[in-house]
Short mmCIF file of C-alpha atoms and ligand atoms in Angstrom, two decimals:
data_model
loop_
_atom_site.label_atom_id
_atom_site.label_comp_id
_atom_site.label_asym_id
_atom_site.label_seq_id
_atom_site.Cartn_x
_atom_site.Cartn_y
_atom_site.Cartn_z
CA MET A 1 40.47 156.87 101.56
CA THR A 2 40.77 155.94 105.23
CA THR A 3 41.97 158.98 107.13
CA SER A 4 44.81 159.04 109.61
CA THR A 5 42.53 159.83 112.55
CA ASP A 6 40.05 156.95 112.30
CA VAL A 7 42.33 154.03 111.73
CA ASN A 8 40.31 151.71 114.00
CA ALA A 9 36.88 153.19 113.26
CA LEU A 10 34.35 151.25 111.22
CA LEU A 11 32.27 153.86 109.47
CA PRO A 12 28.74 152.38 109.31
CA ARG A 13 28.19 153.43 105.70
CA LEU A 14 31.29 151.50 104.64
CA TRP A 15 30.97 148.31 106.70
CA PRO A 16 28.10 145.83 107.12
CA ARG A 17 25.75 146.68 109.99
CA THR A 18 26.94 143.61 111.89
CA ALA A 19 30.61 144.69 111.79
CA MET A 20 32.03 145.53 115.20
CA ARG A 21 35.39 145.52 116.86
CA HIS A 22 35.55 143.31 119.91
CA PRO A 23 37.38 144.75 122.96
CA ASP A 24 40.34 142.50 122.05
CA GLY A 25 40.57 144.43 118.76
CA VAL A 26 39.41 141.54 116.59
CA LEU A 27 36.82 142.40 113.94
CA ARG A 28 33.54 140.50 114.02
CA ILE A 29 31.23 140.23 111.02
CA GLY A 30 27.87 138.52 111.34
CA GLY A 31 28.78 137.77 114.94
CA VAL A 32 31.86 135.75 113.94
CA SER A 33 35.48 136.64 114.73
CA VAL A 34 37.49 137.10 111.56
CA ALA A 35 40.48 135.52 113.32
CA ASP A 36 38.41 132.35 113.72
CA LEU A 37 37.26 132.59 110.11
CA ALA A 38 40.85 132.87 108.89
CA ASP A 39 41.85 129.83 110.98
CA ARG A 40 38.93 127.73 109.76
CA PHE A 41 38.68 128.73 106.12
CA GLY A 42 42.03 130.28 105.24
CA THR A 43 42.74 133.54 103.45
CA PRO A 44 42.03 135.26 101.20
CA ALA A 45 38.30 134.76 101.67
CA TYR A 46 35.19 136.65 100.67
CA LEU A 47 32.86 137.13 103.64
CA PHE A 48 29.19 137.34 102.76
CA ASP A 49 27.06 138.97 105.45
CA GLU A 50 23.65 137.40 104.95
CA HIS A 51 21.89 139.83 107.28
CA GLU A 52 23.19 142.85 105.36
CA PHE A 53 22.27 141.34 101.99
CA ARG A 54 18.79 140.34 103.17
CA THR A 55 18.19 143.73 104.80
CA ARG A 56 19.16 145.57 101.63
CA CYS A 57 16.84 143.38 99.54
CA THR A 58 14.03 144.17 101.97
CA GLU A 59 14.79 147.89 101.97
CA PHE A 60 14.61 148.02 98.18
CA ARG A 61 11.43 145.93 98.16
CA ALA A 62 9.77 148.28 100.67
CA ALA A 63 10.94 151.55 99.12
CA PHE A 64 10.07 150.46 95.56
CA HIS A 65 6.81 148.77 96.64
CA ASP A 66 5.01 149.91 93.48
CA PHE A 67 7.89 148.91 91.14
CA ASP A 68 9.22 145.55 90.00
CA VAL A 69 12.66 145.18 91.59
CA TYR A 70 15.17 142.89 89.90
CA TYR A 71 18.39 142.07 91.74
CA ALA A 72 21.23 142.30 89.17
CA ALA A 73 22.98 138.95 89.52
CA LYS A 74 26.15 140.15 87.83
CA ALA A 75 27.06 142.02 91.02
CA PHE A 76 27.33 138.82 93.06
CA LEU A 77 25.78 135.45 92.39
CA CYS A 78 25.60 132.15 94.20
CA LYS A 79 22.70 129.87 95.06
CA VAL A 80 22.38 131.21 98.59
CA ALA A 81 22.15 134.78 97.31
CA VAL A 82 19.51 133.71 94.77
CA ARG A 83 17.40 132.17 97.54
CA LEU A 84 17.66 135.31 99.68
CA VAL A 85 16.53 137.37 96.68
CA ALA A 86 13.57 135.05 96.13
CA GLN A 87 12.59 135.12 99.82
CA ALA A 88 12.69 138.92 99.83
CA GLY A 89 10.20 139.00 96.94
CA LEU A 90 12.63 140.46 94.42
CA ASN A 91 12.97 139.37 90.80
CA LEU A 92 16.28 138.52 89.15
CA ASP A 93 18.27 140.06 86.30
CA VAL A 94 20.69 137.68 84.55
CA CYS A 95 22.79 138.34 81.48
CA THR A 96 24.26 134.99 80.48
CA GLY A 97 23.31 131.35 80.31
CA GLY A 98 25.69 130.77 83.21
CA GLU A 99 23.86 133.22 85.47
CA LEU A 100 20.56 131.74 84.35
CA ALA A 101 21.83 128.26 85.24
CA VAL A 102 22.71 129.34 88.80
CA ALA A 103 19.30 130.96 89.23
CA LEU A 104 17.47 127.87 88.00
CA ALA A 105 19.69 125.54 90.06
CA ALA A 106 18.66 127.54 93.14
CA GLY A 107 15.01 127.08 92.22
CA PHE A 108 14.30 130.68 91.20
CA PRO A 109 10.98 130.98 89.29
CA PRO A 110 11.88 131.60 85.61
CA GLU A 111 8.92 133.92 85.10
CA ARG A 112 10.53 136.35 87.59
CA ILE A 113 13.78 136.49 85.59
CA VAL A 114 14.82 139.05 82.98
CA LEU A 115 17.55 138.07 80.50
CA HIS A 116 19.96 140.76 79.28
CA GLY A 117 22.94 140.74 76.95
CA ASN A 118 24.10 142.63 73.88
CA ASN A 119 25.13 139.43 72.07
CA LYS A 120 23.06 136.55 73.36
CA SER A 121 23.93 133.18 71.89
CA ALA A 122 21.33 131.06 70.15
CA ALA A 123 21.56 128.66 73.10
CA GLU A 124 20.79 131.47 75.58
CA MET A 125 17.77 132.62 73.59
CA HIS A 126 16.68 129.00 73.24
CA ASP A 127 16.96 128.51 77.04
CA ALA A 128 15.09 131.76 77.73
CA LEU A 129 12.17 130.56 75.61
CA GLY A 130 12.39 126.96 76.79
CA TYR A 131 12.40 127.80 80.50
CA GLY A 132 9.83 130.55 80.11
CA VAL A 133 12.00 133.43 81.31
CA GLY A 134 9.74 136.36 82.17
CA ARG A 135 11.34 139.07 80.03
CA VAL A 136 14.06 139.17 77.37
CA VAL A 137 15.69 142.55 76.82
CA VAL A 138 16.49 142.75 73.11
CA ASP A 139 19.51 144.85 72.30
CA SER A 140 19.72 145.10 68.50
CA LEU A 141 17.71 144.69 65.29
CA ASP A 142 19.63 141.48 64.59
CA GLU A 143 18.58 140.06 67.92
CA ILE A 144 14.94 141.01 67.41
CA ASP A 145 14.96 138.99 64.19
CA GLN A 146 16.81 136.06 65.78
CA LEU A 147 14.54 135.87 68.82
CA ALA A 148 11.40 136.25 66.73
CA ALA A 149 12.54 133.43 64.41
CA LEU A 150 13.18 131.15 67.39
CA ALA A 151 9.85 132.04 68.99
CA ARG A 152 8.05 131.26 65.74
CA ARG A 153 9.86 127.95 65.50
CA TYR A 154 8.81 127.02 69.06
CA ARG A 155 5.30 128.41 68.55
CA THR A 156 5.65 130.67 71.55
CA ARG A 157 5.58 134.40 72.25
CA ALA A 158 8.47 135.97 74.14
CA ARG A 159 7.80 138.99 76.35
CA VAL A 160 10.43 141.57 75.45
CA LEU A 161 11.73 144.99 76.39
CA VAL A 162 13.82 146.98 73.91
CA ARG A 163 17.09 148.23 75.40
CA VAL A 164 17.50 151.87 74.39
CA THR A 165 20.14 154.49 74.94
CA ALA A 166 18.47 157.68 76.01
CA GLY A 167 21.54 159.82 75.20
CA VAL A 168 22.24 160.59 78.85
CA ARG A 169 25.73 160.76 80.35
CA SER A 170 25.72 159.87 84.06
CA ASP A 171 28.58 160.21 86.55
CA ALA A 172 29.42 156.50 86.13
CA HIS A 173 33.03 155.63 85.32
CA ASP A 174 33.79 155.64 81.56
CA HIS A 175 34.17 151.85 81.61
CA ASN A 176 30.59 151.24 82.66
CA ALA A 177 28.62 154.30 81.58
CA THR A 178 25.91 153.01 79.25
CA GLY A 179 23.34 155.77 78.81
CA HIS A 180 25.14 157.68 76.06
CA LEU A 181 25.10 156.79 72.40
CA ASP A 182 28.70 155.79 71.73
CA GLN A 183 28.84 152.37 73.38
CA LYS A 184 27.86 148.79 72.69
CA PHE A 185 24.58 148.56 74.59
CA GLY A 186 21.15 149.57 73.43
CA ILE A 187 19.52 151.22 70.48
CA PRO A 188 19.58 155.03 70.30
CA VAL A 189 16.39 156.97 70.93
CA ASP A 190 17.93 159.90 69.04
CA GLY A 191 17.55 159.64 65.28
CA GLY A 192 14.65 157.17 65.45
CA ALA A 193 16.54 153.86 65.72
CA ALA A 194 14.69 152.87 68.91
CA ALA A 195 11.34 153.67 67.31
CA GLU A 196 12.33 151.50 64.33
CA ALA A 197 13.26 148.63 66.68
CA ILE A 198 9.91 148.94 68.40
CA GLY A 199 8.17 148.77 65.03
CA ARG A 200 10.22 145.67 64.20
CA VAL A 201 9.15 143.95 67.44
CA LEU A 202 5.50 144.86 66.90
CA GLY A 203 5.62 143.60 63.32
CA SER A 204 7.31 140.31 64.21
CA GLY A 205 4.13 138.57 65.25
CA ALA A 206 6.13 136.45 67.71
CA LEU A 207 7.23 138.96 70.34
CA ASP A 208 5.07 140.55 73.01
CA LEU A 209 6.42 144.09 73.49
CA ARG A 210 6.17 145.15 77.14
CA GLY A 211 8.19 148.38 76.98
CA VAL A 212 11.74 149.69 76.91
CA HIS A 213 14.76 149.35 79.15
CA THR A 214 17.36 151.99 79.94
CA HIS A 215 20.46 151.54 82.05
CA LEU A 216 22.81 154.43 82.63
CA GLY A 217 25.87 152.75 84.13
CA SER A 218 27.08 151.80 87.56
CA GLN A 219 28.16 153.46 90.82
CA ILE A 220 26.03 156.50 90.01
CA LEU A 221 25.87 158.94 92.93
CA ASP A 222 24.40 161.95 91.14
CA THR A 223 20.92 160.62 90.42
CA THR A 224 19.65 163.47 88.26
CA ALA A 225 20.51 161.45 85.13
CA TYR A 226 17.74 158.94 85.98
CA GLY A 227 15.08 161.62 85.73
CA ILE A 228 16.38 162.75 82.33
CA ALA A 229 16.45 159.17 81.03
CA ALA A 230 12.94 158.51 82.31
CA GLY A 231 11.71 161.66 80.57
CA ARG A 232 13.25 160.64 77.25
CA ALA A 233 11.86 157.12 77.52
CA ILE A 234 8.38 158.46 78.22
CA ALA A 235 8.63 160.79 75.21
CA LEU A 236 9.37 157.67 73.16
CA TYR A 237 6.26 156.00 74.67
CA ALA A 238 4.17 158.97 73.60
CA GLY A 239 5.55 158.57 70.06
CA VAL A 240 4.68 154.86 70.09
CA ALA A 241 1.16 155.66 71.28
CA ALA A 242 0.75 158.19 68.44
CA THR A 243 2.22 155.92 65.75
CA HIS A 244 0.93 152.50 66.75
CA GLY A 245 -2.02 153.37 68.96
CA ILE A 246 -0.71 151.32 71.89
CA GLN A 247 0.30 152.19 75.43
CA LEU A 248 3.47 150.32 76.43
CA PRO A 249 2.74 148.87 79.89
CA GLU A 250 6.24 148.70 81.44
CA LEU A 251 9.41 150.79 81.75
CA ASN A 252 12.60 149.39 83.25
CA LEU A 253 15.05 152.08 84.39
CA GLY A 254 17.92 149.67 85.13
CA GLY A 255 20.34 149.75 88.04
CA GLY A 256 23.52 151.62 88.82
CA PHE A 257 22.74 153.05 92.25
CA GLY A 258 26.03 153.94 93.93
CA ILE A 259 27.32 152.90 97.35
CA ALA A 260 29.86 154.43 99.72
CA TYR A 261 33.44 153.33 99.12
CA THR A 262 34.91 156.29 100.96
CA GLU A 263 33.75 158.69 103.66
CA ALA A 264 33.15 161.26 100.93
CA ASP A 265 30.46 159.11 99.25
CA HIS A 266 26.87 159.80 100.34
CA PRO A 267 24.61 157.56 98.28
CA ALA A 268 20.87 158.17 98.13
CA THR A 269 18.72 155.81 100.18
CA PRO A 270 16.36 153.40 98.40
CA ALA A 271 13.43 155.56 99.61
CA GLU A 272 15.00 158.71 98.10
CA LEU A 273 15.73 156.90 94.83
CA ALA A 274 12.22 155.50 94.59
CA ALA A 275 10.64 158.89 95.25
CA GLN A 276 12.81 160.54 92.62
CA LEU A 277 12.20 157.96 89.88
CA ARG A 278 8.48 157.76 90.64
CA ARG A 279 8.18 161.55 90.41
CA ALA A 280 10.25 161.85 87.22
CA ALA A 281 8.19 159.21 85.44
CA ALA A 282 4.87 160.68 86.65
CA ASP A 283 5.87 164.21 85.59
CA ALA A 284 6.93 163.03 82.13
CA CYS A 285 3.73 161.01 81.68
CA ARG A 286 1.61 164.00 82.67
CA GLU A 287 3.51 166.19 80.22
CA HIS A 288 2.95 163.73 77.37
CA GLY A 289 -0.60 162.83 78.36
CA ILE A 290 -0.03 159.10 78.78
CA ALA A 291 -0.68 156.71 81.67
CA THR A 292 2.33 155.88 83.87
CA PRO A 293 3.71 152.46 82.94
CA ARG A 294 4.65 149.90 85.57
CA LEU A 295 8.22 150.86 86.54
CA ALA A 296 11.11 148.50 87.27
CA VAL A 297 14.66 148.89 88.61
CA GLU A 298 17.67 146.56 88.77
CA PRO A 299 19.93 147.28 91.75
CA GLY A 300 23.01 145.07 91.99
CA ARG A 301 25.85 146.85 93.76
CA ALA A 302 23.53 148.69 96.16
CA ILE A 303 22.36 145.33 97.52
CA ALA A 304 25.48 143.17 97.34
CA GLY A 305 28.32 145.68 97.71
CA PRO A 306 28.10 146.56 101.40
CA ALA A 307 27.23 142.95 102.29
CA GLY A 308 30.71 141.70 101.45
CA CYS A 309 34.24 142.12 102.78
CA THR A 310 37.48 140.40 101.87
CA LEU A 311 39.80 138.95 104.46
CA TYR A 312 43.51 138.83 103.67
CA ARG A 313 46.65 137.89 105.55
CA VAL A 314 49.73 140.08 105.36
CA GLY A 315 52.78 138.26 104.02
CA THR A 316 55.44 140.94 103.88
CA VAL A 317 55.87 144.57 104.86
CA LYS A 318 58.42 146.58 102.91
CA ARG A 319 59.33 150.03 104.25
CA ILE A 320 61.12 152.02 101.56
CA ASP A 321 62.76 154.93 103.33
CA GLY A 322 61.36 158.27 102.33
CA VAL A 323 59.11 156.67 99.76
CA ARG A 324 56.35 154.38 101.01
CA THR A 325 55.39 151.31 103.00
CA TYR A 326 54.13 148.37 100.94
CA VAL A 327 51.98 145.85 102.76
CA SER A 328 51.62 142.70 100.65
CA VAL A 329 48.61 140.46 101.17
CA ASP A 330 47.84 136.96 99.91
CA GLY A 331 45.27 138.01 97.28
CA GLY A 332 45.03 140.99 94.94
CA VAL A 333 43.95 141.71 91.41
CA SER A 334 42.69 138.14 90.94
CA ASP A 335 40.03 138.55 93.66
CA ASN A 336 39.43 142.29 93.19
CA ILE A 337 40.12 143.74 89.78
CA ARG A 338 38.27 146.98 90.52
CA PRO A 339 41.15 149.13 91.80
CA ALA A 340 43.03 148.33 88.57
CA LEU A 341 40.02 148.74 86.30
CA PHE A 342 38.18 151.65 87.91
CA GLY A 343 40.66 153.10 90.41
CA THR A 344 38.24 152.22 93.22
CA ARG A 345 39.41 153.17 96.73
CA TYR A 346 38.39 150.64 99.36
CA PRO A 347 38.28 150.97 103.15
CA VAL A 348 40.75 148.64 104.90
CA THR A 349 41.35 147.89 108.55
CA LEU A 350 43.68 145.84 110.73
CA ALA A 351 41.27 143.03 111.60
CA GLY A 352 42.91 140.41 113.79
CA ARG A 353 44.30 142.28 116.80
CA ALA A 354 44.37 145.57 118.63
CA SER A 355 47.20 148.02 118.03
CA ALA A 356 48.10 151.14 119.94
CA ALA A 357 50.63 152.16 117.28
CA PRO A 358 49.96 155.47 115.53
CA PRO A 359 48.41 155.38 112.07
CA ALA A 360 50.82 155.50 109.16
CA PRO A 361 50.30 155.70 105.41
CA ALA A 362 50.67 152.43 103.56
CA ARG A 363 49.88 150.90 100.19
CA VAL A 364 48.20 147.51 100.38
CA VAL A 365 49.25 145.43 97.40
CA GLY A 366 48.56 141.93 96.17
CA ARG A 367 50.83 138.96 95.49
CA HIS A 368 50.58 139.00 91.72
CA CYS A 369 53.27 139.57 89.15
CA ASP A 370 52.12 143.02 88.10
CA ALA A 371 52.97 146.40 89.59
CA GLY A 372 49.37 147.50 89.07
CA ASP A 373 48.24 144.82 91.52
CA ILE A 374 47.04 147.28 94.17
CA VAL A 375 44.33 146.49 96.71
CA VAL A 376 44.19 149.84 98.54
CA ARG A 377 46.27 152.61 97.04
CA ASP A 378 46.31 155.04 99.98
CA ALA A 379 45.58 153.35 103.28
CA PHE A 380 46.29 154.29 106.87
CA LEU A 381 47.21 151.30 109.00
CA PRO A 382 48.78 151.07 112.44
CA ALA A 383 52.51 151.70 112.08
CA ASP A 384 53.28 148.28 113.57
CA VAL A 385 51.45 146.34 110.84
CA ARG A 386 53.45 143.17 110.28
CA SER A 387 53.65 139.80 108.62
CA GLY A 388 50.85 137.51 109.82
CA ASP A 389 48.35 140.31 110.46
CA LEU A 390 44.84 140.03 109.11
CA LEU A 391 43.41 142.87 107.02
CA ALA A 392 39.75 143.26 106.10
CA VAL A 393 38.67 145.27 103.07
CA ALA A 394 35.06 146.49 103.12
CA ALA A 395 32.45 146.98 100.39
CA THR A 396 33.78 144.15 98.22
CA GLY A 397 30.44 142.35 97.95
CA ALA A 398 29.75 143.52 94.39
CA TYR A 399 31.82 142.91 91.26
CA CYS A 400 34.71 141.26 93.12
CA ARG A 401 33.83 137.54 93.30
CA SER A 402 31.83 137.90 90.09
CA TRP A 403 34.83 139.46 88.35
CA ALA A 404 37.47 137.24 89.95
CA ASN A 405 40.01 135.66 87.66
CA ASN A 406 42.86 133.17 87.69
CA PHE A 407 45.72 135.57 86.92
CA ASN A 408 49.02 133.82 87.68
CA HIS A 409 47.04 130.57 87.95
CA THR A 410 45.69 131.72 91.28
CA PRO A 411 42.71 129.72 92.57
CA ARG A 412 39.74 131.93 93.43
CA PRO A 413 38.91 132.40 97.13
CA PRO A 414 35.87 130.87 98.79
CA VAL A 415 32.72 132.74 99.76
CA VAL A 416 32.04 132.28 103.46
CA ALA A 417 28.54 133.26 104.58
CA VAL A 418 28.33 134.65 108.10
CA SER A 419 25.14 135.13 110.05
CA GLY A 420 24.07 135.09 113.70
CA GLY A 421 27.45 133.92 114.94
CA GLN A 422 27.64 131.04 112.42
CA ALA A 423 29.81 130.66 109.34
CA ARG A 424 29.59 128.31 106.39
CA VAL A 425 31.29 128.02 103.01
CA VAL A 426 28.75 128.70 100.27
CA VAL A 427 31.22 128.75 97.38
CA ARG A 428 34.30 126.63 97.99
CA ARG A 429 37.86 127.71 97.39
CA GLU A 430 39.18 126.79 93.96
CA THR A 431 42.26 124.58 93.94
CA VAL A 432 45.23 124.29 91.63
CA GLU A 433 43.83 120.84 90.77
CA ASP A 434 40.65 122.56 89.52
CA LEU A 435 42.78 124.67 87.21
CA LEU A 436 44.95 121.76 86.06
CA ARG A 437 41.83 119.77 85.21
CA LEU A 438 41.04 122.34 82.51
CA ASP A 439 44.47 121.96 80.92
CA LEU A 440 44.32 118.92 78.69
CA GLY A 441 48.00 118.96 77.86
N1 PLP B 1 21.03 146.33 84.90
C1 PLP B 1 21.85 146.29 83.85
C2 PLP B 1 21.27 146.16 82.50
C3 PLP B 1 23.25 146.34 84.03
O1 PLP B 1 24.05 146.29 82.98
C4 PLP B 1 23.76 146.47 85.34
C5 PLP B 1 25.19 146.59 85.58
O2 PLP B 1 25.99 146.93 84.79
C6 PLP B 1 22.85 146.51 86.41
C7 PLP B 1 21.50 146.44 86.17
C8 PLP B 1 23.31 146.62 87.83
O3 PLP B 1 24.05 147.73 88.06
P1 PLP B 1 24.47 148.09 89.55
O4 PLP B 1 25.14 146.90 90.12
O5 PLP B 1 25.38 149.23 89.41
O6 PLP B 1 23.21 148.42 90.28
#
C-alpha cells in the first residue's frame, strides 16, 4: 500500500528504473511524458518499458549463466517482447498454441522453446513436433501416450521433461500454488506416480527423456521452497539411476520468483536466487551421489512485471462523507483482474500534474458493472484528485495484458512501448468493431 507520507515518491523497487517525476510533476517513463502518451494514444494504456524488460532479461541471463533460462511468455507476450528475449539469449516457455504462434511469428527459434500445458490439444502436440519445439513438458500418463503415438506416426523423437509435483507448499497464493499434490498440474513424486511416468516415457521408444520439471507457483518471496523441491527432484533422479541405470541430464525448476508490489516486499535478486538454487541442487546431488544435471528456470513475472505500468484517466471522484473517496478510472477489472483474483495491492500515483494538496486515502476503482472492480483498494492520492487527472499504476507488466478480458464488452487497451524518449504502439487498442466482428448474429 502507498503510505500517506510518500504520495509523490516513486520507490525504485516498484517503478521501472526509467521512471522519474519531471519538475512540472508529470511522470516520465522511458523518457516520455505520460501526459503526452495519454494525448497521443488515449487511456487506459499499458506502458511497456523496453529498457527495464531488456535489463531484467540480461540480469537473469548473467546471474543464471550456467542454467538455461526460459522467459515464461504467459506473463506478458507480444512480438517485440519475444525479440527482446531472443536478443538477450534467453529461451522461451509457452503453454498454448497461441503463445507458440506469437513466438514463431516473431522469428523465435523453435528449438529454444519449451511447451507446457496440462491438457495440450492434439493440434498443439502436432505443432510442437512439426516445428521442432525444443522440449515438451508432459503432464500426465495420458499425454505421454498421446505424444508418443504422434511421434511414432511422424517418425520423430520428442525431447520431453516430466512435470512432477514435489509435494512442496510455497508461499504462492492458493490460486497459483502448484508444488503441492492436490492440484491439476504435474504427477506426484510421492507414492511413485512420477517414477511410473518416467518408466512410461522410457518404454515408449518415441520420447527422449531429458529430466523432470517442477514449478511451485507464482509471486514466491520465501525461496526456501525451491531448495526443498530441488532436493526431492534429485532424490527421484537417484531412484531413476538405480532402477534404469541412466542419469537424467536436465532439471527444470520452473519460475515463480516474486516482485515488489508494495514497500513491504523485498524480493531476492537474480544473483541470490541463482546461488540458492545452484547450491540446493549441488548439495542434493552430493548427498545422492549423482552428477548435477543441467539446471533451468522459467522467470516470467520477475522479468515482465516491473517493466509495465498502466495509465488511466480519472472520470469521477465520489467523496462519501465519513466513509471513503472513490476515484473512478477508465479501465479496471478488464485490464487488470489481479486485485479481484489475488487481492494484489498495486502502487498508484498522480501522474499528469504536480499537486501540493495533502495526501488522502482513496479507493481507485474501475468503470465496470461490478462492485469488486477495484484497481487499488487502499491508495493515498493528493486530496485534490479530480476528474481529468491521470493516474499511473506500477508493476502491471505481468499477468495484466495477458489476462485482460472483454468484460462489459470493453475493448482491451493498447501496449505502448517506451524507450529512449520514443513511444510506439506494439499492440493496438481493440475496438468495439473488433468485438462485433466475432458476433455473427
Ligand atoms: N513456468 C511455469 C510452468 C508456470 O506455470 C509459470 C507460471 O505460472 C511460470 C513458469 C512463470 O511464473 P512466474 O511468472 O511467476 O515467474
